Tab-separated table of C-alpha atoms in Angstrom:
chain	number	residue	atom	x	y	z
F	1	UNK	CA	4.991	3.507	-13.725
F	2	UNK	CA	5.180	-0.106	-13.863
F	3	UNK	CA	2.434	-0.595	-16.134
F	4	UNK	CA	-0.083	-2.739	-14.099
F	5	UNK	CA	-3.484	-3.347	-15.184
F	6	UNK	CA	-6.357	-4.271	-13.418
F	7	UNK	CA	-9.514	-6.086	-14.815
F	8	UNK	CA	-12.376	-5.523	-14.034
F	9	UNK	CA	-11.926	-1.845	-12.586
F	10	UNK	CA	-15.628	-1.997	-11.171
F	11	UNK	CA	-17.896	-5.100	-10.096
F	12	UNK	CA	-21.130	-5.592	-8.829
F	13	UNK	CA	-22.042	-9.734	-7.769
F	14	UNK	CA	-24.134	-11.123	-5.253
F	15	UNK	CA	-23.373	-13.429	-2.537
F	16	UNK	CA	-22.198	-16.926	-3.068
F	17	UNK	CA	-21.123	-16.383	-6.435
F	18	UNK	CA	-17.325	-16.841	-7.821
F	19	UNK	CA	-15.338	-13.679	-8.433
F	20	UNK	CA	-11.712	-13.434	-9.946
F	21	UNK	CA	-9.799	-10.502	-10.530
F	22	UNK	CA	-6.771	-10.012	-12.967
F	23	UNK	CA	-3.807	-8.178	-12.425
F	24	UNK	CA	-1.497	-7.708	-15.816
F	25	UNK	CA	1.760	-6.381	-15.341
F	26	UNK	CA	4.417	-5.318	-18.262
F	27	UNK	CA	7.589	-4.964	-15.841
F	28	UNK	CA	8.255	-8.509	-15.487
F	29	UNK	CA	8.682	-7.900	-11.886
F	30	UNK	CA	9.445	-10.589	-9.058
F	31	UNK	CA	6.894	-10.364	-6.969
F	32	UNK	CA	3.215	-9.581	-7.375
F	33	UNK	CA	0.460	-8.817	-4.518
F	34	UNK	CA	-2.886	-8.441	-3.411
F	35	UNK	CA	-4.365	-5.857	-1.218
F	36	UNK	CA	-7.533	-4.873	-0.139
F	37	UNK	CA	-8.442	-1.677	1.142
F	38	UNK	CA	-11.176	-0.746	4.072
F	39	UNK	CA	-11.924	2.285	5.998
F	40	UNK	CA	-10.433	2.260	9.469
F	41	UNK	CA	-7.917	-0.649	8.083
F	42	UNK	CA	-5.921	1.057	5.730
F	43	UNK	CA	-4.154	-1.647	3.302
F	44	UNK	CA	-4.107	-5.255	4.330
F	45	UNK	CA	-2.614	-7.706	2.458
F	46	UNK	CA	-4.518	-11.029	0.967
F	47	UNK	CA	-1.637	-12.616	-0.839
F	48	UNK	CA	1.009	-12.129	-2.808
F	49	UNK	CA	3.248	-14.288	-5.327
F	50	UNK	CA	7.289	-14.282	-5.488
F	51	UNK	CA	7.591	-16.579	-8.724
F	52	UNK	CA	5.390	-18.297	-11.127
F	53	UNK	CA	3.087	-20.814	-9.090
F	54	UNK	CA	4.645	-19.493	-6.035
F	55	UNK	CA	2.471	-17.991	-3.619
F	56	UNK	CA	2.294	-16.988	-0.261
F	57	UNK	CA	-0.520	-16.418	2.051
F	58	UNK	CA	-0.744	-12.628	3.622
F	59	UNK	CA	-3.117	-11.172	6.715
F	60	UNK	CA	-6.477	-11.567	5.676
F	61	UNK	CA	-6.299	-14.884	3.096
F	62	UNK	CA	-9.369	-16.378	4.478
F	63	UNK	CA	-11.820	-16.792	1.580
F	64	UNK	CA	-9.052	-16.023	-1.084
F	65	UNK	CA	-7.133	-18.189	-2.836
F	66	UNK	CA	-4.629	-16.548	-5.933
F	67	UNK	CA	-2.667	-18.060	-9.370
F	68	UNK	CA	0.066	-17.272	-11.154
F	69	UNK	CA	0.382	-18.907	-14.209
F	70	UNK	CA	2.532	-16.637	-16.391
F	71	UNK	CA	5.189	-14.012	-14.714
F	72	UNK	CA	2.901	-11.473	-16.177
F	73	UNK	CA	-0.805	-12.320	-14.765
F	74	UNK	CA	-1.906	-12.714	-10.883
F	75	UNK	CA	-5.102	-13.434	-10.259
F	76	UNK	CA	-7.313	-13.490	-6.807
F	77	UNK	CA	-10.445	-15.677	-7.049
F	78	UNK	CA	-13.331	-15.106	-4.200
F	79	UNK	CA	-14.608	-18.843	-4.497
F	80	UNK	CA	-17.998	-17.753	-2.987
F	81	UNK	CA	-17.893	-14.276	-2.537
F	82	UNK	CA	-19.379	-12.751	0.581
F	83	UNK	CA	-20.934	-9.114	1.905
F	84	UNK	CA	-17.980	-8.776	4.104
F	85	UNK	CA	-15.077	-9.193	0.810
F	86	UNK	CA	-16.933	-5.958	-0.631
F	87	UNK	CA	-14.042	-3.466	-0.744
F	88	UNK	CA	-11.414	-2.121	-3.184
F	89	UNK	CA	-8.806	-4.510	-4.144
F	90	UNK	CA	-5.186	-3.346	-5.388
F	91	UNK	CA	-2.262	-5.092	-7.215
F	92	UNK	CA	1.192	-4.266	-6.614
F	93	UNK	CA	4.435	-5.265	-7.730
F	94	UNK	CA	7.851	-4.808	-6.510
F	95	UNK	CA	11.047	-3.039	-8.383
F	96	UNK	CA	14.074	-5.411	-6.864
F	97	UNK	CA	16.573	-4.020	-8.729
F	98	UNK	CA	16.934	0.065	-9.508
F	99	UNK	CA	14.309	0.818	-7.187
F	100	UNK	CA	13.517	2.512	-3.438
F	101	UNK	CA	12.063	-1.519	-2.598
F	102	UNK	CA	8.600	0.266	-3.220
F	103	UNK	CA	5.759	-1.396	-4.265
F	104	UNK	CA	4.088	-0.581	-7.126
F	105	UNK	CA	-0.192	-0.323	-7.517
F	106	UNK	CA	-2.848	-0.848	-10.133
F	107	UNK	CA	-5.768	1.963	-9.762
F	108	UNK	CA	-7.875	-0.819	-8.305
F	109	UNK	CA	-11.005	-2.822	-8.630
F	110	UNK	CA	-14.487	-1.762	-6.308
F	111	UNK	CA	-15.802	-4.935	-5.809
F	112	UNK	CA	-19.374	-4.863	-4.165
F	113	UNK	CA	-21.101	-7.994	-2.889
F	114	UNK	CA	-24.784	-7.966	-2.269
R	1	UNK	CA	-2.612	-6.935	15.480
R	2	UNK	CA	-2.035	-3.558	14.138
R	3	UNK	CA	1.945	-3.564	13.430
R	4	UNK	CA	1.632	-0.175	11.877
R	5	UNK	CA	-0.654	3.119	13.449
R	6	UNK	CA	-1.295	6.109	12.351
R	7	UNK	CA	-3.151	7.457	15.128
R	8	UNK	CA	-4.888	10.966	13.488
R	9	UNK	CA	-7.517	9.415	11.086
R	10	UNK	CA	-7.687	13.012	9.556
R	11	UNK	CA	-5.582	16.517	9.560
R	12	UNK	CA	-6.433	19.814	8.283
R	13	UNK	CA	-3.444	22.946	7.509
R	14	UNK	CA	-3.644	25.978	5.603
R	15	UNK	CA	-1.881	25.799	2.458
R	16	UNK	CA	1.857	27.385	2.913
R	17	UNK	CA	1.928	26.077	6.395
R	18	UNK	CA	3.878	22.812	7.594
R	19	UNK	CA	2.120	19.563	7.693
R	20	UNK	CA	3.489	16.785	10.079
R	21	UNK	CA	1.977	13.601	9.229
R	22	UNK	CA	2.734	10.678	12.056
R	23	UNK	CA	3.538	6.787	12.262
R	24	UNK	CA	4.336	4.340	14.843
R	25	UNK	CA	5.620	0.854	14.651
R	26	UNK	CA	5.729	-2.059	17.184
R	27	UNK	CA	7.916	-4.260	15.496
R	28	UNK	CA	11.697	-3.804	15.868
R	29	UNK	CA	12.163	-6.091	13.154
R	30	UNK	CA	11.385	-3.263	10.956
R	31	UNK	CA	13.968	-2.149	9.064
R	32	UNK	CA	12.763	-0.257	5.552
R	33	UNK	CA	9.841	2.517	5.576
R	34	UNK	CA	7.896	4.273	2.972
R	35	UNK	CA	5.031	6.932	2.903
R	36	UNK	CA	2.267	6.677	-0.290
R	37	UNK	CA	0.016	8.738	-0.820
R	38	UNK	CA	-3.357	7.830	-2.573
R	39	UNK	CA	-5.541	10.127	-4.824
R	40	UNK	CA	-9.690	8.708	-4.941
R	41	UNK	CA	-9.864	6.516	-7.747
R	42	UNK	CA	-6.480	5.410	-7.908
R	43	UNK	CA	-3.779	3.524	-6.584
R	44	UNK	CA	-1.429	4.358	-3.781
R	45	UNK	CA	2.115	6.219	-5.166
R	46	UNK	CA	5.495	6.473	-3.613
R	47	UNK	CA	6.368	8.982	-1.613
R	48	UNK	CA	9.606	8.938	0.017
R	49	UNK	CA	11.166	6.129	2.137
R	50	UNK	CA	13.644	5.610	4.811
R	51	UNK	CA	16.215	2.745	6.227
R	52	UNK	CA	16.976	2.692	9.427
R	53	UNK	CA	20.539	3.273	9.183
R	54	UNK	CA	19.493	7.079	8.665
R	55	UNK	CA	17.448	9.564	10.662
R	56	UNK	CA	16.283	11.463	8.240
R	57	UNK	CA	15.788	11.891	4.236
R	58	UNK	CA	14.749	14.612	2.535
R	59	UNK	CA	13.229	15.229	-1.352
R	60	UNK	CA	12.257	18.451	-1.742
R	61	UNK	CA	9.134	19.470	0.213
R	62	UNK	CA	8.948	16.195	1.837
R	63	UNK	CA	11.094	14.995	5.055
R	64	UNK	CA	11.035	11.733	6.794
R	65	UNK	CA	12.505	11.419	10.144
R	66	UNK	CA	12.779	8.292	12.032
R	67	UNK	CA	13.115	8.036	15.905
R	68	UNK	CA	13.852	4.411	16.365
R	69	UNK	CA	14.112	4.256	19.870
R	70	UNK	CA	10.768	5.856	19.998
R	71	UNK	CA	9.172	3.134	17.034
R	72	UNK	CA	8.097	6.546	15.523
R	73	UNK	CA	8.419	8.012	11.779
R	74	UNK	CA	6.998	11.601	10.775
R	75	UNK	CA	6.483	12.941	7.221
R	76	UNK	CA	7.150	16.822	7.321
R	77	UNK	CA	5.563	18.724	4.063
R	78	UNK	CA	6.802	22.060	3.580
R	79	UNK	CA	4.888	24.217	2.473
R	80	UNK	CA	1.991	22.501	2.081
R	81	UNK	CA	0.128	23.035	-1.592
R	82	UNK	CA	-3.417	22.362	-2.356
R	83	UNK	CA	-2.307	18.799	-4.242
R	84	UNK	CA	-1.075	17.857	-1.126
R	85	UNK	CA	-4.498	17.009	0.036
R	86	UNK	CA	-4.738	13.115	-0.349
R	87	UNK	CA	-4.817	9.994	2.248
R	88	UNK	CA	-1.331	9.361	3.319
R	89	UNK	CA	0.191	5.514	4.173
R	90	UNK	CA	2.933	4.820	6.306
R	91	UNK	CA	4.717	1.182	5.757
R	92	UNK	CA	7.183	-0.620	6.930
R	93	UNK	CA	9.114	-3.816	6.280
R	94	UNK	CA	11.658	-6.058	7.810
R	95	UNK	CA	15.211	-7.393	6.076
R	96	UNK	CA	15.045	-10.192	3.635
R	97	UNK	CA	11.297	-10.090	4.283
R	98	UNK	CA	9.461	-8.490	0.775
R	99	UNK	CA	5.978	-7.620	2.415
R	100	UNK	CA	4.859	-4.322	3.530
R	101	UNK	CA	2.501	-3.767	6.549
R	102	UNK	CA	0.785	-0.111	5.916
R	103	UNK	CA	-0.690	1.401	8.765
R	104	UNK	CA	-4.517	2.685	8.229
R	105	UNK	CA	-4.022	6.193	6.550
R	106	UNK	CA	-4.517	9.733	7.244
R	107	UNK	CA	-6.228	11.867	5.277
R	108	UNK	CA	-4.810	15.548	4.594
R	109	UNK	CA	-6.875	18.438	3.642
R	110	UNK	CA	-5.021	21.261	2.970
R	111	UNK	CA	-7.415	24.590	2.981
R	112	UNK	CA	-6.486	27.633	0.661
């Protein structure tokens, strides 16, 4: 368990507005990522961070952008959230050290967009 | 481009029986792979994984084999217990490289 946290767990926002999501993790772990999941697509990743204020841009970035400030906080901002970005989002880190190289999730945050 | 498949959206077995749960890979870059499994409501856990220096690793009821001339991985489950039944990920990753591309799930029901 590598004690991620994911804020909020549910949201509910209508189109055009800002959304961010915060992912907290007590590891101090490298790297940090964001996922989003949709039927018939399985996981695809958004973005994903490998150091404080370094980020990377993953699959499906379009309409994303992400921040890490501190090694413990990620966050994914939807700048102007649309119908199609309504889906369950998951943070993940990854064990370097010690580990299988397996990622670790959050439970995840339902994001609908009217 | 789907890097990952799992072709069988969906797979039902009686509980006690073997379930086989496949995943195929186009890129031979791929070096590293992993099976999760995800309750509803919460995040995807680790399974079991395999490199590709082996053919197979076992952990108790659960056995990865990896074909790589074929691009192919399988996760064996024997037997198969009712809190088995979850949505399965294959992933895979390459050397040096610290992304994982999942494939699109399959979901296993296993019937008492």
């Amino acid at each position: 368990d590598a004690g991620i946290t994911q804020s909020p767990r549910h949201k509910v926002t209508e189109t055009g507005t800002p959304v961010t999501l915060r992912c907290h993790q007590t590891e101090n772990h490298r790297y940090m990522y964001w996922y989003r999941q949709d039927p018939g697509h399985g996981l695809r990743l958004i973005h994903y961070s490998y150091g404080v204020k370094d980020t990377d841009k993953g699959e499906v970035s379009d309409g994303y952008s992400v921040s890490r400030s501190k090694t413990e906080d990620f966050l994914l901002t939807l700048e102007s959230a649309t119908s199609s970005q309504t889906s369950v989002y998951f943070c993940a880190t990854l064990q370097t050290s010690g580990g299988n190289g397996e990622l670790f999730f959050g439970e995840g945050s339902r994001l609908t967009v009217l | 481009d789907q890097q990952v498949k799992q072709n069988s959206p969906s797979l039902s077995v009686q509980e006690g029986r073997i379930s086989i749960l496949n995943c195929d890979y186009t890129n031979s870059m791929f070096d590293y792979f992993l099976w999760y499994k995800k309750y509803p409501a919460e995040g995807p856990t680790f399974l079991i994984s395999i490199s590709s220096i082996k053919d197979k690793n076992e952990d108790g009821r659960f056995t990865v084999f990896l074909n790589k001339s074929a691009k192919h991985l399988s996760l064996h489950i024997v037997p198969s217990q009712p809190g088995d039944s979850a949505v399965y990920f294959c992933a895979a990753s390459a050397h040096g490289n610290e992304k994982l591309t999942f494939g699109t799930g399959t979901r296993l029901t296993i019937i008492p």
